[in-house]
Amino acid sequence: MTSLRVAAARLASSFSESCQWGATPDGGMNRLSLNDDDRRVREWFVEQVNACGCTVKVDQMGNIFATRPGKNNSLPPIGMGSHLDTQPAGGKYDGIVGVLSALEALRTIHDNQLETYAPIAVVNWTNEEGARFPPAMLASGVWGGAFSLEHGHSRSDASGKTVKSELERIGFLGDTECSYEADPLSAHFEVHIEQGPALEAEDLRVGVVTGVQSMNWYNVVLRGREQHCGTTPMNMRADTLLCAAKMIQSINAQALSLPGSLASVAVINSTPQSINTLAGRVQFNIDARASSNELLAQLEERLEAACREIAGNDGVKIEVWDRIWRCPKTAFDETAVEMVRRSAREVESGKFKEMISGAGHDSVYTARKVPTAMIFIRCKDGISHNPVEYSSQEDIQAGANVLLGAVLRYDEFLKNNHQSK
Amino acid sequence: MTSLRVAAARLASSFSESCQWGATPDGGMNRLSLNDDDRRVREWFVEQVNACGCTVKVDQMGNIFATRPGKNNSLPPIGMGSHLDTQPAGGKYDGIVGVLSALEALRTIHDNQLETYAPIAVVNWTNEEGARFPPAMLASGVWGGAFSLEHGHSRSDASGKTVKSELERIGFLGDTECSYEADPLSAHFEVHIEQGPALEAEDLRVGVVTGVQSMNWYNVVLRGREQHCGTTPMNMRADTLLCAAKMIQSINAQALSLPGSLASVAVINSTPQSINTLAGRVQFNIDARASSNELLAQLEERLEAACREIAGNDGVKIEVWDRIWRCPKTAFDETAVEMVRRSAREVESGKFKEMISGAGHDSVYTARKVPTAMIFIRCKDGISHNPVEYSSQEDIQAGANVLLGAVLRYDEFLKNNHQSK
């Protein structure tokens, strides 16, 4: 089992084949969920898994489960999943690495005529990015019980098209119920690019991901006073945008002073958009994360106190301070992580890093229902959600081999566990 | 002459009559240039001036000149002008005070059967706000030679409708050539609310405006790096919005440290609008003003140096730093200002303030061609471009009386000047 390795050349050609749909001239990808390129790559994916003796199920959210039978088909399959959709100005690796590595692991099992104990499934989750249909991780969220099917179906893009109508249009509105209960897995393993610089900094190919950090999003609305920029003395203003600018700096400073935490402001909107009228209303969002729920609670307290002090000094009112999304720390399953660790130890001769994920992934929602673990691979300069996003084929290959080894080890674990009962 | 006073009650009722068109439930006004409410108030205005024996000319930009003949009708009329259009969430005073005071001054002259030496005209300038059709002071700008007629006609609103088509639609596309040369004035006097807090702070009703400060607008575009907010360590970012926030604070600090100058950032836009992706591009505008062209040049130098230093430290590139609008200091005509000063001395028993205007007005463009002066009246808390904008009827009345006295004095000056030739 441990000597099995994926076919590097075939894995590499999966990228050149499948990334023809959505490729952009700058070397990046624009394959927004459920567009025509997403349809084409889904059709390609189904062809590939059919060639490996899989049965294909498409659920009500368009998630594709390609299952290769094992010895004991009363067990739910061990899943290997990620996503084929991208950001509008994204790269060829985020998500895509996970699905193509899983496909390659499946092909390797199939080529070696390996009979696994449990069935093995490759899963392509719909709309992980949430770039076209917010929020992110939508369809794994429905499967994992975080969102209702109705919520998932009714999400719409900027032009008003819904997930359901677009699933129907591209022929991927399946009839399998989208839920763990109706369509279970035994476990979920996911390879993903790190999207950060830690592995590169330590010259490592592979990370064993033990969990996902605690994450909160906030919506903040400030109200100052619309005043004429030319006639209002500098010391008689309630300048809402100036106040927001001070907050943005302070939010950054708070996270810098609290090791293990991150805080970022990326979205801002000021009204009225008039060059000579001071903004009277400014909206912005905060993305705050920390390695533990406790640390994030501490960060939240500091951010709010700092912003309230700034607003008070500036004569600006905080009209809205809402936590609009909360995703507590996810600790991955110990056994699933151990199988990844053992596999990484063997494939990478002990050279890997244990880490937590800074970003959310489909595995956050599968972890609500089934033993889950993730494998990170190195990506250049830590850049992601950008056309220059890059991971080498050698690193992708290492990740696929760790995935293969982890799944086969988990299958062995299921077999021993089941037979000992 | 000096004992002549406007009729307070009639002036007050001009507001209640004419502000029925465009009134908003919050007590403010929404009478965007050339909309149906603007048409109705223009029709009302024409009725009022017709009742004072005026001839009415509408020019190609929809400016309305209502002229009451004098003794020497070979002289161009002495103009009293301002605008009846408002911001979308504006008040009942900005511009409106100027036209209604001028109308009241005209009615007072007419009621007293005064034969002036020169003809007297009330002018309603089109689209002073520029809120629907940027830029501001558009039609006085065409008249004053700052813009071509073609430029004025082709400005369009958010829905693509042009000034020309909307003038046509509401029946105010006149055939009088829109230029000082074809349709001259002898002088231009304008009453306007201060839009700042200086008069209120000194408990004065009236300001004698000697000029308009020097004004520049800038467009700035910053380029940093789009990075994942959850996976990029705080110290490995090129966070474009954080960099912009530092600049906004520094721009404010630079103006504070340079007495006589103002600098404001009211418009900002960050992309992509994604809560968990650091902004890679941020655009903002700067409104910079100073009491002299030299001081403004000094401010400009400091602002650019400060922003370039911040960008350098943050690893962010200043992709665009453009001065998109420049309006050098306007010094009003000494004789016209002196007539305002004498009138204010009499009407307000010597209690007034000499000041420069922080904002641009139609008088900036008339001053390019004819002797021009302005009268400011007090407004509450210095607030303007806002539904709570307010000036008392007593203060408006004082302004109208100063206007009337100034115009009659200027008429006397023209008469003496002409007869002495």
Coordinates of N, CA and C in Angstrom, one line a residue, chain B residues 23-183:
Chain B
A23 N -39.8 69.5 -2.7 CA -39.7 69.3 -1.3 C -39.7 67.8 -0.9
T24 N -38.9 67.5 0.1 CA -38.8 66.1 0.5 C -39.4 66.0 2.0
P25 N -39.8 64.8 2.4 CA -40.5 64.7 3.7 C -39.6 65.1 4.9
D26 N -38.3 65.1 4.7 CA -37.4 65.4 5.8 C -37.2 66.9 5.9
G27 N -37.9 67.7 5.1 CA -37.8 69.2 5.2 C -36.7 69.7 4.2
G28 N -36.1 68.8 3.5 CA -35.1 69.3 2.5 C -35.7 69.4 1.1
M29 N -34.8 69.4 0.1 CA -35.2 69.6 -1.3 C -34.4 68.5 -2.1
N30 N -35.1 68.1 -3.2 CA -34.5 67.3 -4.2 C -35.0 67.8 -5.5
R31 N -34.3 68.8 -6.0 CA -34.7 69.5 -7.3 C -33.5 69.5 -8.2
L32 N -33.2 68.3 -8.7 CA -32.1 68.1 -9.6 C -32.3 68.9 -10.9
S33 N -31.3 69.4 -11.4 CA -31.4 70.3 -12.6 C -32.1 69.6 -13.7
L34 N -33.1 70.4 -14.3 CA -33.8 70.0 -15.5 C -34.8 68.8 -15.3
N35 N -35.1 68.5 -14.0 CA -36.2 67.5 -13.8 C -37.5 68.3 -13.8
D36 N -38.6 67.5 -13.6 CA -40.0 68.1 -13.7 C -40.2 69.2 -12.6
D37 N -39.6 69.0 -11.5 CA -39.8 70.1 -10.4 C -39.0 71.3 -10.8
D38 N -37.8 71.1 -11.5 CA -37.1 72.3 -11.9 C -37.9 73.0 -13.0
R39 N -38.6 72.3 -13.9 CA -39.4 72.9 -14.9 C -40.5 73.7 -14.2
R40 N -41.2 73.1 -13.2 CA -42.3 73.9 -12.6 C -41.8 75.1 -11.9
V41 N -40.7 75.1 -11.2 CA -40.2 76.3 -10.5 C -39.7 77.3 -11.5
R42 N -39.2 76.9 -12.7 CA -38.8 77.8 -13.7 C -40.1 78.5 -14.3
E43 N -41.1 77.8 -14.5 CA -42.4 78.4 -15.0 C -42.9 79.4 -14.0
W44 N -42.9 79.0 -12.7 CA -43.3 79.9 -11.7 C -42.5 81.2 -11.7
F45 N -41.1 81.0 -11.8 CA -40.2 82.2 -11.8 C -40.5 83.1 -13.0
V46 N -40.8 82.6 -14.2 CA -41.2 83.4 -15.3 C -42.4 84.2 -15.1
E47 N -43.4 83.5 -14.5 CA -44.7 84.3 -14.1 C -44.4 85.5 -13.2
Q48 N -43.5 85.2 -12.2 CA -43.2 86.3 -11.2 C -42.6 87.5 -11.9
V49 N -41.6 87.2 -12.7 CA -40.8 88.3 -13.3 C -41.7 89.0 -14.4
N50 N -42.5 88.3 -15.1 CA -43.4 88.9 -16.0 C -44.3 90.0 -15.3
A51 N -44.7 89.7 -14.1 CA -45.5 90.6 -13.3 C -44.8 91.9 -12.9
C52 N -43.5 91.9 -13.1 CA -42.6 93.0 -12.8 C -42.2 93.8 -14.0
G53 N -42.9 93.5 -15.1 CA -42.5 94.3 -16.3 C -41.2 93.9 -17.0
C54 N -40.9 92.6 -16.7 CA -39.6 92.2 -17.3 C -39.8 91.5 -18.7
T55 N -38.7 91.6 -19.5 CA -38.7 90.8 -20.7 C -37.8 89.6 -20.3
V56 N -38.2 88.4 -20.8 CA -37.5 87.2 -20.5 C -36.8 86.6 -21.7
K57 N -35.5 86.3 -21.5 CA -34.7 85.6 -22.5 C -34.3 84.3 -21.9
V58 N -34.4 83.2 -22.7 CA -33.8 81.9 -22.3 C -32.7 81.6 -23.3
D59 N -31.5 81.3 -22.7 CA -30.4 81.0 -23.7 C -30.3 79.5 -24.0
Q60 N -29.3 79.2 -24.8 CA -29.1 77.8 -25.2 C -28.8 76.8 -24.1
M61 N -28.4 77.3 -23.0 CA -28.1 76.5 -21.8 C -29.3 76.5 -20.8
G62 N -30.4 77.2 -21.2 CA -31.5 77.2 -20.3 C -31.4 78.3 -19.2
N63 N -30.3 79.1 -19.2 CA -30.2 80.2 -18.3 C -31.4 81.2 -18.6
I64 N -32.0 81.7 -17.5 CA -33.1 82.6 -17.7 C -32.7 84.0 -17.3
F65 N -32.8 85.0 -18.2 CA -32.5 86.4 -18.0 C -33.8 87.1 -18.0
A66 N -34.2 87.7 -16.8 CA -35.4 88.5 -16.7 C -35.0 89.9 -16.5
T67 N -35.3 90.7 -17.6 CA -34.7 92.1 -17.5 C -35.8 93.2 -17.4
R68 N -35.6 94.0 -16.5 CA -36.5 95.2 -16.3 C -35.7 96.4 -16.9
P69 N -36.4 97.1 -17.9 CA -35.6 98.2 -18.5 C -35.3 99.3 -17.6
G70 N -34.2 100.0 -17.9 CA -33.8 101.2 -17.2 C -34.0 102.5 -18.1
K71 N -33.3 103.5 -17.7 CA -33.3 104.7 -18.5 C -32.5 104.6 -19.8
N72 N -31.3 104.0 -19.6 CA -30.3 103.8 -20.7 C -30.2 102.3 -21.1
N73 N -31.1 101.9 -22.0 CA -31.2 100.5 -22.3 C -30.1 100.1 -23.3
S74 N -29.2 101.0 -23.7 CA -28.1 100.6 -24.5 C -27.0 99.9 -23.6
L75 N -27.1 100.1 -22.3 CA -26.2 99.5 -21.3 C -26.7 98.0 -21.1
P76 N -25.8 97.1 -20.9 CA -26.2 95.7 -20.5 C -26.8 95.8 -19.1
P77 N -27.7 94.9 -18.8 CA -28.3 95.0 -17.4 C -27.3 94.6 -16.3
I78 N -27.6 95.2 -15.2 CA -26.9 94.7 -14.0 C -27.5 93.5 -13.5
G79 N -26.8 92.4 -13.4 CA -27.4 91.1 -13.1 C -27.4 90.8 -11.6
M80 N -28.5 90.1 -11.2 CA -28.5 89.5 -9.8 C -28.9 88.1 -10.0
G81 N -27.9 87.2 -9.8 CA -28.2 85.8 -10.1 C -27.8 84.8 -9.1
S82 N -28.4 83.6 -9.3 CA -28.0 82.4 -8.6 C -28.7 81.2 -9.2
H83 N -29.0 80.2 -8.5 CA -29.6 79.0 -9.1 C -30.7 78.4 -8.3
L84 N -31.7 77.8 -9.0 CA -32.8 77.1 -8.4 C -32.7 75.6 -8.3
D85 N -31.6 75.0 -8.9 CA -31.5 73.6 -8.7 C -30.8 73.3 -7.4
T86 N -31.0 72.0 -6.9 CA -30.4 71.6 -5.6 C -29.7 70.3 -5.8
Q87 N -29.0 69.9 -4.7 CA -28.5 68.6 -4.5 C -29.6 67.6 -4.4
P88 N -29.4 66.3 -4.6 CA -30.4 65.3 -4.5 C -31.0 65.2 -3.0
A89 N -30.1 65.4 -2.0 CA -30.5 65.5 -0.6 C -30.1 66.9 -0.1
G90 N -30.6 67.9 -0.7 CA -30.1 69.3 -0.4 C -31.2 70.0 0.5
G91 N -30.9 71.3 0.6 CA -31.8 72.1 1.4 C -32.5 73.2 0.6
K92 N -33.2 74.0 1.3 CA -34.1 75.1 0.7 C -33.4 76.4 0.5
Y93 N -32.0 76.4 0.7 CA -31.4 77.7 0.8 C -30.2 77.9 -0.2
D94 N -29.4 76.8 -0.4 CA -28.3 76.9 -1.3 C -28.8 77.2 -2.7
G95 N -28.5 78.4 -3.2 CA -28.9 78.9 -4.5 C -30.2 79.5 -4.5
I96 N -31.2 78.9 -3.9 CA -32.6 79.4 -3.9 C -32.6 80.7 -3.2
V97 N -31.9 80.9 -2.1 CA -31.8 82.2 -1.4 C -31.4 83.3 -2.4
G98 N -30.5 83.0 -3.3 CA -29.9 84.0 -4.2 C -31.0 84.4 -5.3
V99 N -31.7 83.5 -5.8 CA -32.7 83.8 -6.9 C -33.9 84.5 -6.2
L100 N -34.4 84.0 -5.1 CA -35.6 84.6 -4.5 C -35.3 86.0 -3.9
S101 N -34.0 86.2 -3.4 CA -33.6 87.5 -2.9 C -33.6 88.5 -4.1
A102 N -33.0 88.0 -5.2 CA -32.9 88.9 -6.4 C -34.3 89.2 -6.9
L103 N -35.2 88.2 -7.0 CA -36.6 88.5 -7.4 C -37.3 89.5 -6.5
E104 N -37.0 89.4 -5.2 CA -37.6 90.3 -4.2 C -37.0 91.7 -4.4
A105 N -35.7 91.8 -4.7 CA -35.1 93.1 -4.9 C -35.8 93.8 -6.1
L106 N -35.9 92.9 -7.2 CA -36.6 93.4 -8.4 C -38.0 93.9 -8.2
R107 N -38.8 93.1 -7.4 CA -40.1 93.5 -7.1 C -40.2 94.8 -6.3
T108 N -39.2 95.0 -5.4 CA -39.2 96.2 -4.6 C -38.9 97.4 -5.5
I109 N -38.0 97.2 -6.4 CA -37.7 98.3 -7.4 C -38.9 98.6 -8.2
H110 N -39.6 97.6 -8.6 CA -40.8 97.7 -9.5 C -41.9 98.4 -8.7
D111 N -42.2 97.9 -7.5 CA -43.3 98.4 -6.7 C -43.1 99.9 -6.4
N112 N -41.8 100.3 -6.3 CA -41.5 101.7 -6.0 C -41.4 102.5 -7.3
Q113 N -41.7 101.9 -8.4 CA -41.7 102.6 -9.7 C -40.4 103.3 -9.9
L114 N -39.3 102.7 -9.4 CA -38.0 103.2 -9.6 C -37.5 103.1 -11.0
E115 N -37.0 104.2 -11.6 CA -36.4 104.0 -12.9 C -34.9 104.0 -12.7
T116 N -34.3 102.8 -12.9 CA -32.9 102.7 -12.7 C -32.2 103.3 -14.0
Y117 N -30.9 103.5 -13.9 CA -30.2 104.0 -15.0 C -30.0 102.9 -16.0
A118 N -29.3 101.9 -15.6 CA -29.2 100.7 -16.4 C -30.3 99.7 -16.2
P119 N -30.6 98.9 -17.2 CA -31.6 97.8 -16.9 C -31.1 96.9 -15.8
I120 N -32.0 96.2 -15.1 CA -31.7 95.3 -14.1 C -32.2 93.9 -14.5
A121 N -31.4 92.9 -14.3 CA -31.8 91.5 -14.6 C -31.7 90.6 -13.5
V122 N -32.7 89.7 -13.3 CA -32.5 88.6 -12.4 C -32.2 87.4 -13.3
V123 N -31.1 86.6 -12.9 CA -30.7 85.5 -13.7 C -30.8 84.2 -12.9
N124 N -31.4 83.2 -13.5 CA -31.4 81.8 -12.9 C -30.5 81.0 -13.8
W125 N -29.3 80.7 -13.2 CA -28.3 79.9 -13.9 C -28.7 78.4 -13.8
T126 N -28.5 77.7 -14.9 CA -28.9 76.2 -15.0 C -27.7 75.4 -14.4
N127 N -28.2 74.3 -13.7 CA -27.2 73.3 -13.2 C -26.0 73.8 -12.5
E128 N -26.2 74.6 -11.5 CA -25.1 75.1 -10.7 C -24.5 74.0 -9.9
E129 N -25.4 73.1 -9.4 CA -24.9 72.0 -8.5 C -24.0 71.0 -9.2
G130 N -24.4 70.7 -10.4 CA -23.6 69.7 -11.1 C -23.9 68.3 -10.5
A131 N -24.9 68.2 -9.7 CA -25.2 66.9 -9.0 C -25.8 65.9 -10.0
R132 N -26.6 66.5 -10.9 CA -27.2 65.6 -12.0 C -26.2 65.5 -13.2
F133 N -25.7 66.7 -13.6 CA -24.9 66.7 -14.8 C -23.5 67.4 -14.3
P134 N -22.5 66.6 -13.9 CA -21.3 67.2 -13.6 C -20.6 67.8 -14.8
P135 N -19.8 68.9 -14.7 CA -19.4 69.5 -13.4 C -20.4 70.6 -12.9
A136 N -20.0 71.1 -11.7 CA -20.8 72.2 -11.2 C -20.6 73.5 -12.0
M137 N -21.6 74.4 -11.8 CA -21.5 75.8 -12.4 C -21.3 75.6 -13.9
L138 N -22.1 74.7 -14.5 CA -21.9 74.3 -15.9 C -22.4 75.5 -16.8
A139 N -23.6 76.0 -16.6 CA -24.2 76.9 -17.6 C -23.6 78.3 -17.4
S140 N -23.3 78.7 -16.2 CA -22.5 80.0 -16.0 C -21.1 79.9 -16.6
G141 N -20.6 78.6 -16.6 CA -19.3 78.4 -17.2 C -19.3 78.5 -18.7
V142 N -20.4 78.1 -19.3 CA -20.5 78.3 -20.8 C -20.6 79.8 -21.1
W143 N -21.5 80.5 -20.3 CA -21.7 81.9 -20.5 C -20.4 82.7 -20.3
G144 N -19.6 82.2 -19.3 CA -18.3 82.9 -19.0 C -17.1 82.4 -19.8
G145 N -17.4 81.5 -20.8 CA -16.3 81.0 -21.7 C -15.4 80.0 -21.1
A146 N -15.8 79.4 -19.9 CA -14.9 78.3 -19.4 C -15.2 77.0 -20.1
F147 N -16.4 76.8 -20.6 CA -16.7 75.6 -21.3 C -17.4 75.9 -22.7
S148 N -17.2 75.1 -23.7 CA -17.9 75.3 -24.9 C -19.4 74.9 -24.8
L149 N -20.2 75.5 -25.7 CA -21.6 75.1 -25.7 C -21.8 73.6 -25.9
E150 N -21.0 73.1 -26.8 CA -21.1 71.6 -27.1 C -20.8 70.8 -25.8
H151 N -19.8 71.2 -25.1 CA -19.5 70.5 -23.8 C -20.7 70.6 -22.9
G152 N -21.3 71.8 -22.8 CA -22.4 72.0 -21.9 C -23.6 71.2 -22.3
H153 N -23.9 71.1 -23.6 CA -25.0 70.4 -24.1 C -24.9 68.9 -23.9
S154 N -23.7 68.4 -24.0 CA -23.5 67.0 -24.1 C -23.2 66.3 -22.7
R155 N -23.2 67.1 -21.6 CA -23.0 66.5 -20.3 C -24.3 65.6 -20.1
S156 N -24.1 64.4 -19.4 CA -25.2 63.5 -19.3 C -25.3 63.1 -17.8
D157 N -26.5 62.6 -17.5 CA -26.8 62.1 -16.2 C -26.5 60.6 -16.1
A158 N -26.7 60.0 -15.0 CA -26.4 58.6 -14.8 C -27.2 57.7 -15.7
S159 N -28.4 58.2 -16.2 CA -29.1 57.3 -17.1 C -28.8 57.6 -18.6
G160 N -27.9 58.5 -18.8 CA -27.4 58.8 -20.2 C -28.2 60.0 -20.8
K161 N -29.1 60.6 -20.1 CA -29.8 61.7 -20.7 C -28.9 63.0 -20.7
T162 N -28.9 63.7 -21.8 CA -28.0 64.9 -21.9 C -28.7 66.1 -21.5
V163 N -27.9 67.2 -21.2 CA -28.4 68.5 -20.8 C -29.3 69.0 -22.0
K164 N -28.9 68.8 -23.2 CA -29.6 69.4 -24.3 C -31.0 68.7 -24.4
S165 N -31.0 67.4 -24.3 CA -32.3 66.7 -24.5 C -33.2 67.0 -23.4
E166 N -32.7 67.2 -22.2 CA -33.5 67.5 -21.0 C -34.0 68.9 -21.1
L167 N -33.2 69.9 -21.6 CA -33.6 71.2 -21.8 C -34.8 71.3 -22.8
E168 N -34.7 70.5 -23.8 CA -35.7 70.4 -24.8 C -37.0 69.8 -24.2
R169 N -36.8 68.8 -23.5 CA -38.0 68.1 -22.9 C -38.8 69.0 -22.0
I170 N -38.1 69.8 -21.2 CA -38.8 70.7 -20.2 C -39.2 72.0 -20.8
G171 N -38.8 72.3 -22.1 CA -39.2 73.5 -22.8 C -38.3 74.7 -22.5
F172 N -37.1 74.4 -22.1 CA -36.2 75.6 -21.7 C -34.9 75.6 -22.5
L173 N -35.0 75.0 -23.7 CA -33.8 75.1 -24.6 C -34.1 76.4 -25.5
G174 N -33.5 77.5 -25.0 CA -33.7 78.8 -25.7 C -32.9 79.0 -26.9
D175 N -33.1 80.1 -27.6 CA -32.3 80.4 -28.8 C -31.3 81.5 -28.6
T176 N -31.3 82.2 -27.4 CA -30.3 83.2 -27.2 C -29.0 82.6 -27.0
E177 N -28.0 83.1 -27.7 CA -26.6 82.5 -27.6 C -26.1 82.6 -26.2
C178 N -25.6 81.5 -25.7 CA -25.2 81.5 -24.3 C -23.7 81.9 -24.3
S179 N -23.5 83.2 -24.1 CA -22.2 83.8 -24.0 C -22.3 85.2 -23.5
Y180 N -21.3 85.6 -22.8 CA -21.2 87.0 -22.3 C -21.3 88.0 -23.6
E181 N -20.6 87.6 -24.6 CA -20.4 88.4 -25.8 C -21.8 88.7 -26.4
A182 N -22.6 87.6 -26.5 CA -23.9 87.8 -27.2 C -25.0 88.3 -26.3
D183 N -24.8 88.1 -25.0 CA -25.9 88.4 -24.1 C -25.2 88.9 -22.8

